[in-house]
Each structure stands twice: as C-alpha cells, then as structure tokens.
PDB file of C-alpha atoms and ligand atoms in Angstrom:
ATOM      1  CA  UNK K   1      11.437  -1.643   5.292  1.00 78.00           C
ATOM      2  CA  UNK K   2      10.433  -0.625   1.764  1.00 92.00           C
ATOM      3  CA  UNK K   3       7.012  -1.536   0.362  1.00 96.00           C
ATOM      4  CA  UNK K   4       7.363  -2.440  -3.311  1.00 98.00           C
ATOM      5  CA  UNK K   5       4.090  -3.176  -5.078  1.00 98.00           C
ATOM      6  CA  UNK K   6       2.758  -3.856  -8.552  1.00 98.00           C
ATOM      7  CA  UNK K   7      -0.875  -3.219  -9.499  1.00 98.00           C
ATOM      8  CA  UNK K   8      -1.871  -5.594 -12.260  1.00 98.00           C
ATOM      9  CA  UNK K   9      -5.201  -5.529 -14.053  1.00 98.00           C
ATOM     10  CA  UNK K  10      -6.984  -4.782 -17.303  1.00 97.00           C
ATOM     11  CA  UNK K  11      -7.804  -1.245 -18.448  1.00 96.00           C
ATOM     12  CA  UNK K  12     -10.625   0.089 -16.281  1.00 95.00           C
ATOM     13  CA  UNK K  13      -9.927  -2.266 -13.371  1.00 96.00           C
ATOM     14  CA  UNK K  14      -9.220   0.686 -11.077  1.00 96.00           C
ATOM     15  CA  UNK K  15      -5.425   0.580 -10.874  1.00 97.00           C
ATOM     16  CA  UNK K  16      -5.104   4.364 -10.977  1.00 97.00           C
ATOM     17  CA  UNK K  17      -7.756   4.914  -8.310  1.00 97.00           C
ATOM     18  CA  UNK K  18      -6.165   2.401  -5.944  1.00 98.00           C
ATOM     19  CA  UNK K  19      -2.635   3.623  -6.672  1.00 98.00           C
ATOM     20  CA  UNK K  20      -3.628   7.160  -5.666  1.00 98.00           C
ATOM     21  CA  UNK K  21      -5.082   5.888  -2.431  1.00 97.00           C
ATOM     22  CA  UNK K  22      -2.054   3.729  -1.632  1.00 97.00           C
ATOM     23  CA  UNK K  23       0.192   6.744  -2.178  1.00 97.00           C
ATOM     24  CA  UNK K  24      -1.820   8.695   0.405  1.00 96.00           C
ATOM     25  CA  UNK K  25      -1.866   5.886   2.939  1.00 94.00           C
ATOM     26  CA  UNK K  26       1.673   4.622   2.687  1.00 95.00           C
ATOM     27  CA  UNK K  27       3.459   7.764   1.457  1.00 96.00           C
ATOM     28  CA  UNK K  28       5.154   5.993  -1.418  1.00 97.00           C
ATOM     29  CA  UNK K  29       5.063   7.210  -5.024  1.00 98.00           C
ATOM     30  CA  UNK K  30       2.712   5.738  -7.610  1.00 98.00           C
ATOM     31  CA  UNK K  31       4.458   5.293 -10.932  1.00 98.00           C
ATOM     32  CA  UNK K  32       2.065   5.048 -13.882  1.00 98.00           C
ATOM     33  CA  UNK K  33       3.714   4.354 -17.208  1.00 98.00           C
ATOM     34  CA  UNK K  34       0.557   5.468 -19.038  1.00 97.00           C
ATOM     35  CA  UNK K  35       0.794   8.916 -17.397  1.00 97.00           C
ATOM     36  CA  UNK K  36       4.501   9.193 -18.158  1.00 97.00           C
ATOM     37  CA  UNK K  37       3.911   8.233 -21.811  1.00 97.00           C
ATOM     38  CA  UNK K  38       0.971  10.649 -22.183  1.00 97.00           C
ATOM     39  CA  UNK K  39       3.133  13.450 -20.754  1.00 97.00           C
ATOM     40  CA  UNK K  40       5.664  12.730 -23.514  1.00 96.00           C
ATOM     41  CA  UNK K  41       2.907  12.844 -26.120  1.00 97.00           C
ATOM     42  CA  UNK K  42       1.614  16.156 -24.724  1.00 97.00           C
ATOM     43  CA  UNK K  43       5.123  17.619 -24.774  1.00 97.00           C
ATOM     44  CA  UNK K  44       5.048  17.122 -28.540  1.00 95.00           C
ATOM     45  CA  UNK K  45       8.612  15.811 -28.706  1.00 94.00           C
ATOM     46  CA  UNK K  46       9.631  13.565 -31.615  1.00 94.00           C
ATOM     47  CA  UNK K  47       9.527  10.650 -29.180  1.00 94.00           C
ATOM     48  CA  UNK K  48       6.058  11.757 -28.118  1.00 96.00           C
ATOM     49  CA  UNK K  49       4.875  11.723 -31.709  1.00 96.00           C
ATOM     50  CA  UNK K  50       6.142   8.180 -32.125  1.00 95.00           C
ATOM     51  CA  UNK K  51       4.418   7.130 -28.898  1.00 97.00           C
ATOM     52  CA  UNK K  52       1.120   8.692 -29.902  1.00 97.00           C
ATOM     53  CA  UNK K  53       0.592   6.200 -32.704  1.00 96.00           C
ATOM     54  CA  UNK K  54       0.772   3.308 -30.234  1.00 97.00           C
ATOM     55  CA  UNK K  55      -1.405   4.953 -27.586  1.00 97.00           C
ATOM     56  CA  UNK K  56      -4.083   6.074 -30.025  1.00 96.00           C
ATOM     57  CA  UNK K  57      -4.408   2.555 -31.390  1.00 96.00           C
ATOM     58  CA  UNK K  58      -4.438   0.951 -27.945  1.00 97.00           C
ATOM     59  CA  UNK K  59      -1.241  -0.974 -28.697  1.00 98.00           C
ATOM     60  CA  UNK K  60       1.613  -1.417 -26.240  1.00 98.00           C
ATOM     61  CA  UNK K  61       4.714   0.673 -26.807  1.00 98.00           C
ATOM     62  CA  UNK K  62       7.973  -1.288 -27.256  1.00 98.00           C
ATOM     63  CA  UNK K  63       9.242  -2.991 -24.090  1.00 98.00           C
ATOM     64  CA  UNK K  64      12.673  -1.369 -24.143  1.00 98.00           C
ATOM     65  CA  UNK K  65      11.162   2.065 -24.021  1.00 97.00           C
ATOM     66  CA  UNK K  66       9.090   1.523 -20.880  1.00 98.00           C
ATOM     67  CA  UNK K  67      11.828  -0.541 -19.247  1.00 98.00           C
ATOM     68  CA  UNK K  68      14.217   2.409 -19.646  1.00 97.00           C
ATOM     69  CA  UNK K  69      11.609   4.787 -18.233  1.00 97.00           C
ATOM     70  CA  UNK K  70      11.111   2.566 -15.175  1.00 98.00           C
ATOM     71  CA  UNK K  71      14.825   1.998 -14.623  1.00 97.00           C
ATOM     72  CA  UNK K  72      15.350   5.738 -14.576  1.00 97.00           C
ATOM     73  CA  UNK K  73      12.347   6.395 -12.348  1.00 97.00           C
ATOM     74  CA  UNK K  74      13.311   3.736  -9.795  1.00 97.00           C
ATOM     75  CA  UNK K  75      16.722   5.358  -9.405  1.00 95.00           C
ATOM     76  CA  UNK K  76      15.100   8.474  -7.946  1.00 97.00           C
ATOM     77  CA  UNK K  77      15.361   9.056  -4.204  1.00 96.00           C
ATOM     78  CA  UNK K  78      11.631   9.165  -3.489  1.00 97.00           C
ATOM     79  CA  UNK K  79      11.342   5.437  -4.204  1.00 97.00           C
ATOM     80  CA  UNK K  80      13.560   4.559  -1.245  1.00 95.00           C
ATOM     81  CA  UNK K  81      10.623   3.781   1.047  1.00 95.00           C
ATOM     82  CA  UNK K  82       8.813   1.907  -1.694  1.00 97.00           C
ATOM     83  CA  UNK K  83       6.737   2.336  -4.827  1.00 98.00           C
ATOM     84  CA  UNK K  84       3.509   1.333  -6.519  1.00 98.00           C
ATOM     85  CA  UNK K  85       3.825   0.407 -10.165  1.00 98.00           C
ATOM     86  CA  UNK K  86       0.609   1.081 -12.098  1.00 98.00           C
ATOM     87  CA  UNK K  87       0.576  -0.232 -15.657  1.00 98.00           C
ATOM     88  CA  UNK K  88       4.031  -1.784 -15.571  1.00 98.00           C
ATOM     89  CA  UNK K  89       4.996  -4.521 -16.231  1.00 98.00           C
ATOM     90  CA  UNK K  90       2.597  -5.367 -19.051  1.00 98.00           C
ATOM     91  CA  UNK K  91       4.490  -8.146 -20.808  1.00 98.00           C
ATOM     92  CA  UNK K  92       6.621 -11.073 -19.663  1.00 98.00           C
ATOM     93  CA  UNK K  93       9.857  -9.441 -20.948  1.00 98.00           C
ATOM     94  CA  UNK K  94       8.982  -6.316 -18.938  1.00 98.00           C
ATOM     95  CA  UNK K  95       8.428  -8.446 -15.822  1.00 98.00           C
ATOM     96  CA  UNK K  96      11.763 -10.189 -16.366  1.00 98.00           C
ATOM     97  CA  UNK K  97      13.514  -6.832 -16.787  1.00 98.00           C
ATOM     98  CA  UNK K  98      11.890  -5.579 -13.575  1.00 98.00           C
ATOM     99  CA  UNK K  99      12.970  -8.681 -11.668  1.00 98.00           C
ATOM    100  CA  UNK K 100      16.538  -8.199 -12.892  1.00 97.00           C
ATOM    101  CA  UNK K 101      16.510  -4.518 -11.903  1.00 96.00           C
ATOM    102  CA  UNK K 102      15.143  -5.211  -8.443  1.00 97.00           C
ATOM    103  CA  UNK K 103      17.492  -8.095  -7.844  1.00 95.00           C
ATOM    104  CA  UNK K 104      20.430  -5.743  -8.609  1.00 94.00           C
ATOM    105  CA  UNK K 105      18.991  -3.377  -6.023  1.00 92.00           C
ATOM    106  CA  UNK K 106      18.393  -6.308  -3.631  1.00 93.00           C
ATOM    107  CA  UNK K 107      14.778  -5.320  -3.132  1.00 94.00           C
ATOM    108  CA  UNK K 108      12.383  -7.959  -4.468  1.00 94.00           C
ATOM    109  CA  UNK K 109       8.713  -7.105  -4.986  1.00 97.00           C
ATOM    110  CA  UNK K 110       6.548  -7.512  -1.907  1.00 97.00           C
ATOM    111  CA  UNK K 111       3.312  -8.254  -3.747  1.00 98.00           C
ATOM    112  CA  UNK K 112       1.541  -8.112  -7.082  1.00 98.00           C
ATOM    113  CA  UNK K 113      -2.094  -7.127  -6.611  1.00 98.00           C
ATOM    114  CA  UNK K 114      -4.222  -8.446  -9.450  1.00 98.00           C
ATOM    115  CA  UNK K 115      -7.491  -6.515  -9.792  1.00 98.00           C
ATOM    116  CA  UNK K 116      -9.642  -9.180 -11.392  1.00 98.00           C
ATOM    117  CA  UNK K 117     -12.589  -7.595 -13.208  1.00 96.00           C
ATOM    118  CA  UNK K 118     -15.114  -8.883 -15.747  1.00 95.00           C
ATOM    119  CA  UNK K 119     -15.179  -7.455 -19.257  1.00 94.00           C
ATOM    120  CA  UNK K 120     -18.580  -5.761 -18.978  1.00 94.00           C
ATOM    121  CA  UNK K 121     -17.592  -3.845 -15.822  1.00 94.00           C
ATOM    122  CA  UNK K 122     -14.422  -2.705 -17.594  1.00 96.00           C
ATOM    123  CA  UNK K 123     -16.286  -1.476 -20.671  1.00 94.00           C
ATOM    124  CA  UNK K 124     -18.869   0.298 -18.490  1.00 93.00           C
ATOM    125  CA  UNK K 125     -16.151   2.120 -16.565  1.00 94.00           C
ATOM    126  CA  UNK K 126     -14.055   3.000 -19.593  1.00 95.00           C
ATOM    127  CA  UNK K 127     -17.202   4.316 -21.277  1.00 92.00           C
ATOM    128  CA  UNK K 128     -17.488   6.872 -18.475  1.00 94.00           C
ATOM    129  CA  UNK K 129     -13.943   8.204 -18.920  1.00 91.00           C
ATOM    130  CA  UNK K 130     -13.035  10.708 -21.570  1.00 89.00           C
ATOM    131  CA  UNK K 131      -9.581   9.696 -22.624  1.00 91.00           C
ATOM    132  CA  UNK K 132      -8.876   9.480 -26.329  1.00 89.00           C
ATOM    133  CA  UNK K 133      -8.120   5.755 -26.125  1.00 93.00           C
ATOM    134  CA  UNK K 134     -11.321   5.020 -24.171  1.00 94.00           C
ATOM    135  CA  UNK K 135     -13.432   5.170 -27.345  1.00 93.00           C
ATOM    136  CA  UNK K 136     -15.475   1.956 -27.363  1.00 93.00           C
ATOM    137  CA  UNK K 137     -13.648   0.145 -30.180  1.00 94.00           C
ATOM    138  CA  UNK K 138     -10.197   1.060 -28.862  1.00 96.00           C
ATOM    139  CA  UNK K 139     -11.130   0.246 -25.261  1.00 95.00           C
ATOM    140  CA  UNK K 140     -12.317  -3.135 -26.466  1.00 95.00           C
ATOM    141  CA  UNK K 141      -9.035  -3.681 -28.274  1.00 97.00           C
ATOM    142  CA  UNK K 142      -7.052  -2.686 -25.165  1.00 97.00           C
ATOM    143  CA  UNK K 143      -8.842  -5.406 -23.208  1.00 97.00           C
ATOM    144  CA  UNK K 144      -7.820  -7.922 -25.890  1.00 97.00           C
ATOM    145  CA  UNK K 145      -4.236  -6.664 -25.702  1.00 98.00           C
ATOM    146  CA  UNK K 146      -4.382  -7.179 -21.941  1.00 98.00           C
ATOM    147  CA  UNK K 147      -5.652 -10.750 -22.341  1.00 98.00           C
ATOM    148  CA  UNK K 148      -3.009 -11.615 -24.930  1.00 98.00           C
ATOM    149  CA  UNK K 149       0.091  -9.837 -23.674  1.00 98.00           C
ATOM    150  CA  UNK K 150      -0.430  -9.011 -20.002  1.00 98.00           C
ATOM    151  CA  UNK K 151      -2.559 -11.859 -18.625  1.00 98.00           C
ATOM    152  CA  UNK K 152       0.435 -14.262 -18.829  1.00 98.00           C
ATOM    153  CA  UNK K 153       1.888 -12.238 -15.938  1.00 98.00           C
ATOM    154  CA  UNK K 154      -0.795 -13.725 -13.687  1.00 98.00           C
ATOM    155  CA  UNK K 155       0.891 -17.125 -13.979  1.00 98.00           C
ATOM    156  CA  UNK K 156       4.345 -15.556 -13.906  1.00 98.00           C
ATOM    157  CA  UNK K 157       3.756 -13.916 -10.524  1.00 98.00           C
ATOM    158  CA  UNK K 158       1.762 -16.841  -9.179  1.00 98.00           C
ATOM    159  CA  UNK K 159       4.829 -19.002  -9.821  1.00 98.00           C
ATOM    160  CA  UNK K 160       6.955 -16.462  -7.956  1.00 97.00           C
ATOM    161  CA  UNK K 161       4.511 -16.627  -5.049  1.00 97.00           C
ATOM    162  CA  UNK K 162       3.832 -12.900  -5.349  1.00 98.00           C
ATOM    163  CA  UNK K 163       0.301 -12.869  -6.768  1.00 98.00           C
ATOM    164  CA  UNK K 164      -2.596 -11.641  -4.620  1.00 98.00           C
ATOM    165  CA  UNK K 165      -6.087 -11.763  -6.120  1.00 98.00           C
ATOM    166  CA  UNK K 166      -8.385  -8.815  -5.475  1.00 98.00           C
ATOM    167  CA  UNK K 167     -11.999  -8.620  -6.697  1.00 97.00           C
ATOM    168  CA  UNK K 168     -11.782  -5.468  -8.801  1.00 97.00           C
ATOM    169  CA  UNK K 169     -15.471  -5.445  -9.744  1.00 96.00           C
ATOM    170  CA  UNK K 170     -16.414  -4.237  -6.239  1.00 96.00           C
ATOM    171  CA  UNK K 171     -16.905  -0.538  -5.451  1.00 96.00           C
ATOM    172  CA  UNK K 172     -13.615   1.376  -4.920  1.00 96.00           C
ATOM    173  CA  UNK K 173     -13.836   1.397  -1.092  1.00 97.00           C
ATOM    174  CA  UNK K 174     -14.337  -2.358  -0.963  1.00 98.00           C
ATOM    175  CA  UNK K 175     -11.385  -2.887  -3.322  1.00 98.00           C
ATOM    176  CA  UNK K 176      -9.296  -0.606  -1.111  1.00 97.00           C
ATOM    177  CA  UNK K 177     -10.256  -2.600   1.984  1.00 98.00           C
ATOM    178  CA  UNK K 178      -9.315  -5.867   0.282  1.00 98.00           C
ATOM    179  CA  UNK K 179      -5.946  -4.381  -0.697  1.00 98.00           C
ATOM    180  CA  UNK K 180      -5.342  -3.187   2.855  1.00 97.00           C
ATOM    181  CA  UNK K 181      -5.968  -6.693   4.140  1.00 96.00           C
ATOM    182  CA  UNK K 182      -3.174  -7.925   1.869  1.00 96.00           C
ATOM    183  CA  UNK K 183      -0.749  -5.130   2.664  1.00 96.00           C
ATOM    184  CA  UNK K 184      -1.176  -4.881   6.426  1.00 93.00           C
ATOM    185  CA  UNK K 185       0.902  -7.990   7.175  1.00 92.00           C
ATOM    186  CA  UNK K 186       3.577  -6.799   4.738  1.00 91.00           C
ATOM    187  CA  UNK K 187       4.180  -3.519   6.507  1.00 88.00           C
ATOM    188  CA  UNK K 188       4.824  -5.228   9.790  1.00 77.00           C
ATOM    189  CA  UNK K 189       1.565  -4.339  11.511  1.00 58.00           C
ATOM    190  CA  UNK K 190       1.677  -7.903  12.772  1.00 50.00           C
ATOM    191  CA  UNK K 191       5.021  -7.244  14.420  1.00 49.00           C
ATOM    192  CA  UNK K 192       3.785  -4.895  17.104  1.00 46.00           C
ATOM    193  CA  UNK K 193       5.698  -5.193  20.379  1.00 49.00           C
ATOM    194  CA  UNK K 194       4.339  -7.928  22.605  1.00 51.00           C
ATOM    195  CA  UNK K 195       3.767  -5.579  25.499  1.00 51.00           C
ATOM    196  CA  UNK K 196       2.364  -2.312  24.258  1.00 52.00           C
ATOM    197  CA  UNK K 197       3.255   0.710  26.333  1.00 53.00           C
ATOM    198  CA  UNK K 198       0.090   1.757  28.148  1.00 50.00           C
ATOM    199  CA  UNK K 199      -0.919   5.326  28.690  1.00 51.00           C
ATOM    200  CA  UNK K 200      -0.602   6.231  32.357  1.00 47.00           C
TER     201      UNK K 200
HETATM  202  P1  ADP I 301      -5.114   1.553 -18.855  1.00 85.79           P
HETATM  203  O1  ADP I 301      -4.610   0.742 -17.715  1.00 85.79           O
HETATM  204  O2  ADP I 301      -6.468   2.146 -18.606  1.00 85.79           O
HETATM  205  O3  ADP I 301      -5.045   0.824 -20.150  1.00 85.79           O
HETATM  206  P2  ADP I 301      -2.669   3.184 -19.000  1.00 85.79           P
HETATM  207  O4  ADP I 301      -2.610   4.641 -18.765  1.00 85.79           O
HETATM  208  O5  ADP I 301      -1.981   2.291 -18.019  1.00 85.79           O
HETATM  209  O6  ADP I 301      -4.214   2.836 -19.098  1.00 85.79           O
HETATM  210  O7  ADP I 301      -2.057   2.854 -20.457  1.00 85.79           O
HETATM  211  C1  ADP I 301      -2.422   3.571 -21.592  1.00 85.79           C
HETATM  212  C2  ADP I 301      -1.553   3.162 -22.781  1.00 85.79           C
HETATM  213  O8  ADP I 301      -0.185   3.469 -22.522  1.00 85.79           O
HETATM  214  C3  ADP I 301      -1.562   1.685 -23.142  1.00 85.79           C
HETATM  215  O9  ADP I 301      -2.652   1.338 -23.953  1.00 85.79           O
HETATM  216  C4  ADP I 301      -0.224   1.566 -23.887  1.00 85.79           C
HETATM  217  O10 ADP I 301      -0.322   2.092 -25.193  1.00 85.79           O
HETATM  218  C5  ADP I 301       0.685   2.483 -23.103  1.00 85.79           C
HETATM  219  N1  ADP I 301       1.405   1.800 -22.013  1.00 85.79           N
HETATM  220  C6  ADP I 301       1.279   2.053 -20.674  1.00 85.79           C
HETATM  221  N2  ADP I 301       2.070   1.265 -19.941  1.00 85.79           N
HETATM  222  C7  ADP I 301       2.720   0.464 -20.821  1.00 85.79           C
HETATM  223  C8  ADP I 301       3.670  -0.589 -20.689  1.00 85.79           C
HETATM  224  N3  ADP I 301       4.108  -0.993 -19.481  1.00 85.79           N
HETATM  225  N4  ADP I 301       4.122  -1.184 -21.820  1.00 85.79           N
HETATM  226  C9  ADP I 301       3.701  -0.792 -23.026  1.00 85.79           C
HETATM  227  N5  ADP I 301       2.804   0.173 -23.235  1.00 85.79           N
HETATM  228  C10 ADP I 301       2.311   0.811 -22.142  1.00 85.79           C
END
C-alpha cells in the first residue's frame, strides 16, 4: 500500500529535515517545491528569472505554476510506493488541486503532518540558515505569508480528517519520534499476523 504524506508547517518548522528522514525510513521520495523552484532559478531560465522575484521577496509563486510542477512530478514512477510533499500545498486552491489529482489517481492522502512551531523558534532557526530568503525581514514576512495563506489548510485538512498535530518546537529526534507514532499504524505495522512464525 502506498504511503502518501503532506508535511505542513511554517518556514523553519523542520519540514525539510523530517522529509529527508522519512525518505530514508520509508524509501519514498520527498518532493520539495522550494527546492524545485530554486533549481529553476539557478538554471537561469526565463522562467527561473520570473520565479526569483517571488522567492527573493518571500512571496508565494502563482498556484498554477506549482500545481503543474506537482502534477508532473507525481506522474513519475518513483512515487508509486508513496511520497512526502514538503512545501506543497501552501494555499487552499493548491490543496483543492491536489485532492482532485489524487482522486483521479484513486490514492487519497494518508495524513497531513502539521509541525506546529512558535514564531520565536522559527526565527531562531531561520537565523541560523544561510539562504537568501532567510534574511531576518524576509523570514519574518514568510511567516506572515504562512499565517495568511497557508494556515487555512489546517482547518481544511482537519475537516477532511487528515490532520495530525506534531509539536515542531521539539528537537529533531523528538519530532521524528512523534511522526513515527502517527505513521506506524498507517503502514500496517498493526496488521502483523496473529501468530508470528517463531525461530526454531
Ligand atoms: P520554507 O518552508 O523554509 O519557507 P521552501 O523551500 O518550502 O522554504 O519555500 C521557499 C519559497 O519557495 C517560498 O517562500 C515561495 O516563494 C516558494 N514556494 C515553495 N513552495 C511553494 C508553493 N507550494 N506555492 C507557492 N510558492 C512556493
């Protein structure tokens, strides 16, 4: 059975760190729209130049653009066993587009893990990174963008019964353990055969 996950959380909440770990553990690809967009910027294509203006200002790029990227990416064979979306969806229209895509593929999301983290922890962590858009004023703006445009997804996925709250302010290992507690029942660990074969 496929394991289809979304990591939801503000900038600096540790989505990338946890996505990397989940990829290792469950052997499913992590798909980070931020990484895909930055690769376009680095490639210096005309599209990349257009994207740069959004990324540098800490604004979201237009929905249609990221929806197309995700549609294309989810059609690749390595997503068959599942995927971890990191940084997508980020708006209600993106979430609706994802639901439509996955319903066509008859593979609804298994869970949306919301890494809840207080603003000061976020700013402290972002201050330690060295990405262009982690400059204090832009990082601050990105948190506002999260609160305005992405936080409505918390209610959206709660209504769908998919939301799982994780305390993202804990150290990475503790966050990972909390995520594992949520995922273990989803991957059928609870469906072990009643009589386990014993070594003889
Ligand atoms: P973080 O989670 O730390 O903010 P990301 O790498 O996920 O970092 O995103 C960096 C930037 O990429 C965002 O500020 C935004 O400009 C753009 N971006 C990433 N994902 C999306 C998305 N789903 N929709 C719109 N813009 C996005």
